[in-house]
mmCIF file of C-alpha atoms in Angstrom:
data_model
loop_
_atom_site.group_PDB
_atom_site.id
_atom_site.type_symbol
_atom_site.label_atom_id
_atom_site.label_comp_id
_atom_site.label_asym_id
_atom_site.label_seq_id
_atom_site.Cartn_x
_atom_site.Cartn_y
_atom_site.Cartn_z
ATOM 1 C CA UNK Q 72 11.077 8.716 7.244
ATOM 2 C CA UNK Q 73 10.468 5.324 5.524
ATOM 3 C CA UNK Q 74 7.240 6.291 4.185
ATOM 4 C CA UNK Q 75 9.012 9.441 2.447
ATOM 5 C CA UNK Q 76 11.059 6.934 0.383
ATOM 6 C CA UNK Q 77 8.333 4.783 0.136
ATOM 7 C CA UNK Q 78 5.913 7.558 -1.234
ATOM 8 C CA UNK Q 79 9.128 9.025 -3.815
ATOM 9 C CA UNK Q 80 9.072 5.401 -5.079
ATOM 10 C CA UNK Q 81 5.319 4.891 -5.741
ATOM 11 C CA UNK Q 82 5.233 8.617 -7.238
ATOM 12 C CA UNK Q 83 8.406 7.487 -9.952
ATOM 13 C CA UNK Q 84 6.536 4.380 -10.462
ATOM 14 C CA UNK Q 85 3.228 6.578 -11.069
ATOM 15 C CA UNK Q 86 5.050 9.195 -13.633
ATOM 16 C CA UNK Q 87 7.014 6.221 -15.542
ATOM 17 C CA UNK Q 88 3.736 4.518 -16.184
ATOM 18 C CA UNK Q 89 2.262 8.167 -17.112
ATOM 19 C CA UNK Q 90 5.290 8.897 -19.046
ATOM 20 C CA UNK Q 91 5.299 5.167 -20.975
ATOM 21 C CA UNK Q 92 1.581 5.607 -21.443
ATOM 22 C CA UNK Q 93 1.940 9.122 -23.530
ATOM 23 C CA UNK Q 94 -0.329 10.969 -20.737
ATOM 24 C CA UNK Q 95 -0.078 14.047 -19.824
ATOM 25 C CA UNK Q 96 -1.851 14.070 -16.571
ATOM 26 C CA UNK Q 97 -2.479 11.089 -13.837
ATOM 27 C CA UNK Q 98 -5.714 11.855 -12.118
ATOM 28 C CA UNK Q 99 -5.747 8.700 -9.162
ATOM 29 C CA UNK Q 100 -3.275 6.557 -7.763
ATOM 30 C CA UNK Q 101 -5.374 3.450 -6.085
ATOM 31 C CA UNK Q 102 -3.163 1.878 -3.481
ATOM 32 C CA UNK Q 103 -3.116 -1.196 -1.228
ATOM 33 C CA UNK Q 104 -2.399 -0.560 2.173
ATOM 34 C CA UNK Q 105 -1.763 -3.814 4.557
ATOM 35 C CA UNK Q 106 -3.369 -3.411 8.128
ATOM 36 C CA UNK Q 107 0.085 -4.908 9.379
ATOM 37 C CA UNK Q 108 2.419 -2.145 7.231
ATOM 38 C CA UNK Q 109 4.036 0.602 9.039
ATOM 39 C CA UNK Q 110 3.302 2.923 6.578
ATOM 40 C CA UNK Q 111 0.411 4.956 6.784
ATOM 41 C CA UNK Q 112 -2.504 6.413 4.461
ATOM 42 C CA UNK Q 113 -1.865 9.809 6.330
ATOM 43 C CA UNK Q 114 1.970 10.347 5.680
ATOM 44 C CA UNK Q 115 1.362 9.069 2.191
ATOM 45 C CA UNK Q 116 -1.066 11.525 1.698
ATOM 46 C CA UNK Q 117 1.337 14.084 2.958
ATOM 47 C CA UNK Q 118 4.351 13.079 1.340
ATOM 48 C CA UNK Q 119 2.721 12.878 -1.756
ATOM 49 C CA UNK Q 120 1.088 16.532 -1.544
ATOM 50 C CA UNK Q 121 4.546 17.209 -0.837
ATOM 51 C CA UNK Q 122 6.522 15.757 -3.640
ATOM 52 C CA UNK Q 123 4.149 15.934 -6.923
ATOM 53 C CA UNK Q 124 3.421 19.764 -7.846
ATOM 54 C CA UNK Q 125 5.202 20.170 -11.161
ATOM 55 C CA UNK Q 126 4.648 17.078 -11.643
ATOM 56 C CA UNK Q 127 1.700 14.963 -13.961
ATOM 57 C CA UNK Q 128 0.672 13.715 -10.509
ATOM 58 C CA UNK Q 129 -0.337 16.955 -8.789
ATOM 59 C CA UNK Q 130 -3.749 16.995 -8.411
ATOM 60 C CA UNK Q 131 -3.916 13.305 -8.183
ATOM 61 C CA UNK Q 132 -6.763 11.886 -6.351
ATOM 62 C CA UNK Q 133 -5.423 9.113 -3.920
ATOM 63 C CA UNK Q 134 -7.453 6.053 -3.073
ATOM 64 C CA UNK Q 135 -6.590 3.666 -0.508
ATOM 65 C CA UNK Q 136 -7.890 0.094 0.314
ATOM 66 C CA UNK Q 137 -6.928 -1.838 3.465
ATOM 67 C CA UNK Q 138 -6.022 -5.225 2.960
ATOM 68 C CA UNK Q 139 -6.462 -7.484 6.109
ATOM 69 C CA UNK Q 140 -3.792 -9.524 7.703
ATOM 70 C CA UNK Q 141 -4.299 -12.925 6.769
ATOM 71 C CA UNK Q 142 -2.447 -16.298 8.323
ATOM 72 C CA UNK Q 143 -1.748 -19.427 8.024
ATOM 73 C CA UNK Q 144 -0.453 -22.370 9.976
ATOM 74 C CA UNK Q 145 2.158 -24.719 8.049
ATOM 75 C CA UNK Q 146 0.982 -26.909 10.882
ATOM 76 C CA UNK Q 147 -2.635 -28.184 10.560
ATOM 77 C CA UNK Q 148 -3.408 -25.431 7.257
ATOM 78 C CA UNK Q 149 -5.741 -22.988 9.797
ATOM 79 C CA UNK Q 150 -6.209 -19.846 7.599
ATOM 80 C CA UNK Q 151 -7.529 -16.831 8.868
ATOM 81 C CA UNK Q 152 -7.919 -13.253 8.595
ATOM 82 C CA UNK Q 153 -7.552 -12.798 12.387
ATOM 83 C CA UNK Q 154 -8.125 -9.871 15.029
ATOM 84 C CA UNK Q 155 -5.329 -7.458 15.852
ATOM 85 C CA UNK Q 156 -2.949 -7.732 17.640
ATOM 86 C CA UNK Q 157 -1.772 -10.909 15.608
ATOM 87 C CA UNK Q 158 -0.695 -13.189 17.495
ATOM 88 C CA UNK Q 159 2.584 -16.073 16.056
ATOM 89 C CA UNK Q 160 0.617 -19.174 17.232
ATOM 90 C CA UNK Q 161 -2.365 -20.991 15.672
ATOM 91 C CA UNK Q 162 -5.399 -20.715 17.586
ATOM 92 C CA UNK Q 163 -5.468 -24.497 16.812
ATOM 93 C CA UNK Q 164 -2.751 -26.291 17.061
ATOM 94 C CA UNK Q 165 0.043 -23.512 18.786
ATOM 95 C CA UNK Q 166 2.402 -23.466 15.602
ATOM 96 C CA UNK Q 167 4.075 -20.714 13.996
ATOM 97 C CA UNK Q 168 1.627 -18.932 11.858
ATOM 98 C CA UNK Q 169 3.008 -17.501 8.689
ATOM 99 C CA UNK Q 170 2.009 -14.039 7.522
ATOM 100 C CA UNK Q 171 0.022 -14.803 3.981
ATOM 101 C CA UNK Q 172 -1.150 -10.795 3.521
ATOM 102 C CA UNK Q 173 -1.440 -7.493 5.506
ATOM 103 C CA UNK Q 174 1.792 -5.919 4.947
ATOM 104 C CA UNK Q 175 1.828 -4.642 1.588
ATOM 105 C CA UNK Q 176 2.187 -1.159 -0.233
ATOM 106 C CA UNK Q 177 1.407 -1.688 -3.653
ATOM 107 C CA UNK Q 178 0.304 0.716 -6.549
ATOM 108 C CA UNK Q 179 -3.535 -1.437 -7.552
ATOM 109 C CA UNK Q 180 -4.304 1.481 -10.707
ATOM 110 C CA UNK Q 181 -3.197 4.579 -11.730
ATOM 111 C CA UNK Q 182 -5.711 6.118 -14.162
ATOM 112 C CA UNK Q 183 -4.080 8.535 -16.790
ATOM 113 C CA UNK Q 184 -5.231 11.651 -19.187
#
């Protein structure tokens, strides 16, 4: 159900940028999804297909690109985009590994008429 609220927000987000731009009509939405993000390019599809007829959005092409996971180790400063599943320790040194990238949901573009 997260990816509902998550899609409602990136649609208002989408139509207030439409709306501040004077466009009438939002033809593509390019997201960034993170490998490591629950959310999925499948549900936001739906949701989306869902929630924007009547709206400048309907129609609206959506494009998604993956962004890897990336670490890094506060330890010995190992960075890596590695393989899934992630694992918490550094492949180095055993350390916590921080989570640099992978998780987002983020509007990249939204192109207008």
């Amino acid at each position: 159900m997260h990816e509902l609220t998550a899609t409602q927000q990136m649609l208002d987000i989408a139509l207030d940028t439409a709306r501040q731009h004077g466009a009438r009509q939002i033809t593509a939405i390019d997201l960034v999804l993170g490998e490591l993000s629950d959310i999925t390019a499948e549900s936001v599809q739906f949701y989306f297909d869902a929630l924007s007829p009547g709206t400048a959005a309907e129609g609206a092409a959506l494009r998604f690109r993956r962004a890897l996971a990336q670490v890094c180790c506060p330890g010995c400063g190992y960075t890596a985009t590695p393989p899934l599943p992630l694992r918490d320790d550094c492949p180095r040194c055993g350390a916590l590994v921080s989570v640099l990238g992978g998780r987002e949901f983020q509007i990249e573009s939204i192109e207008l008429e």
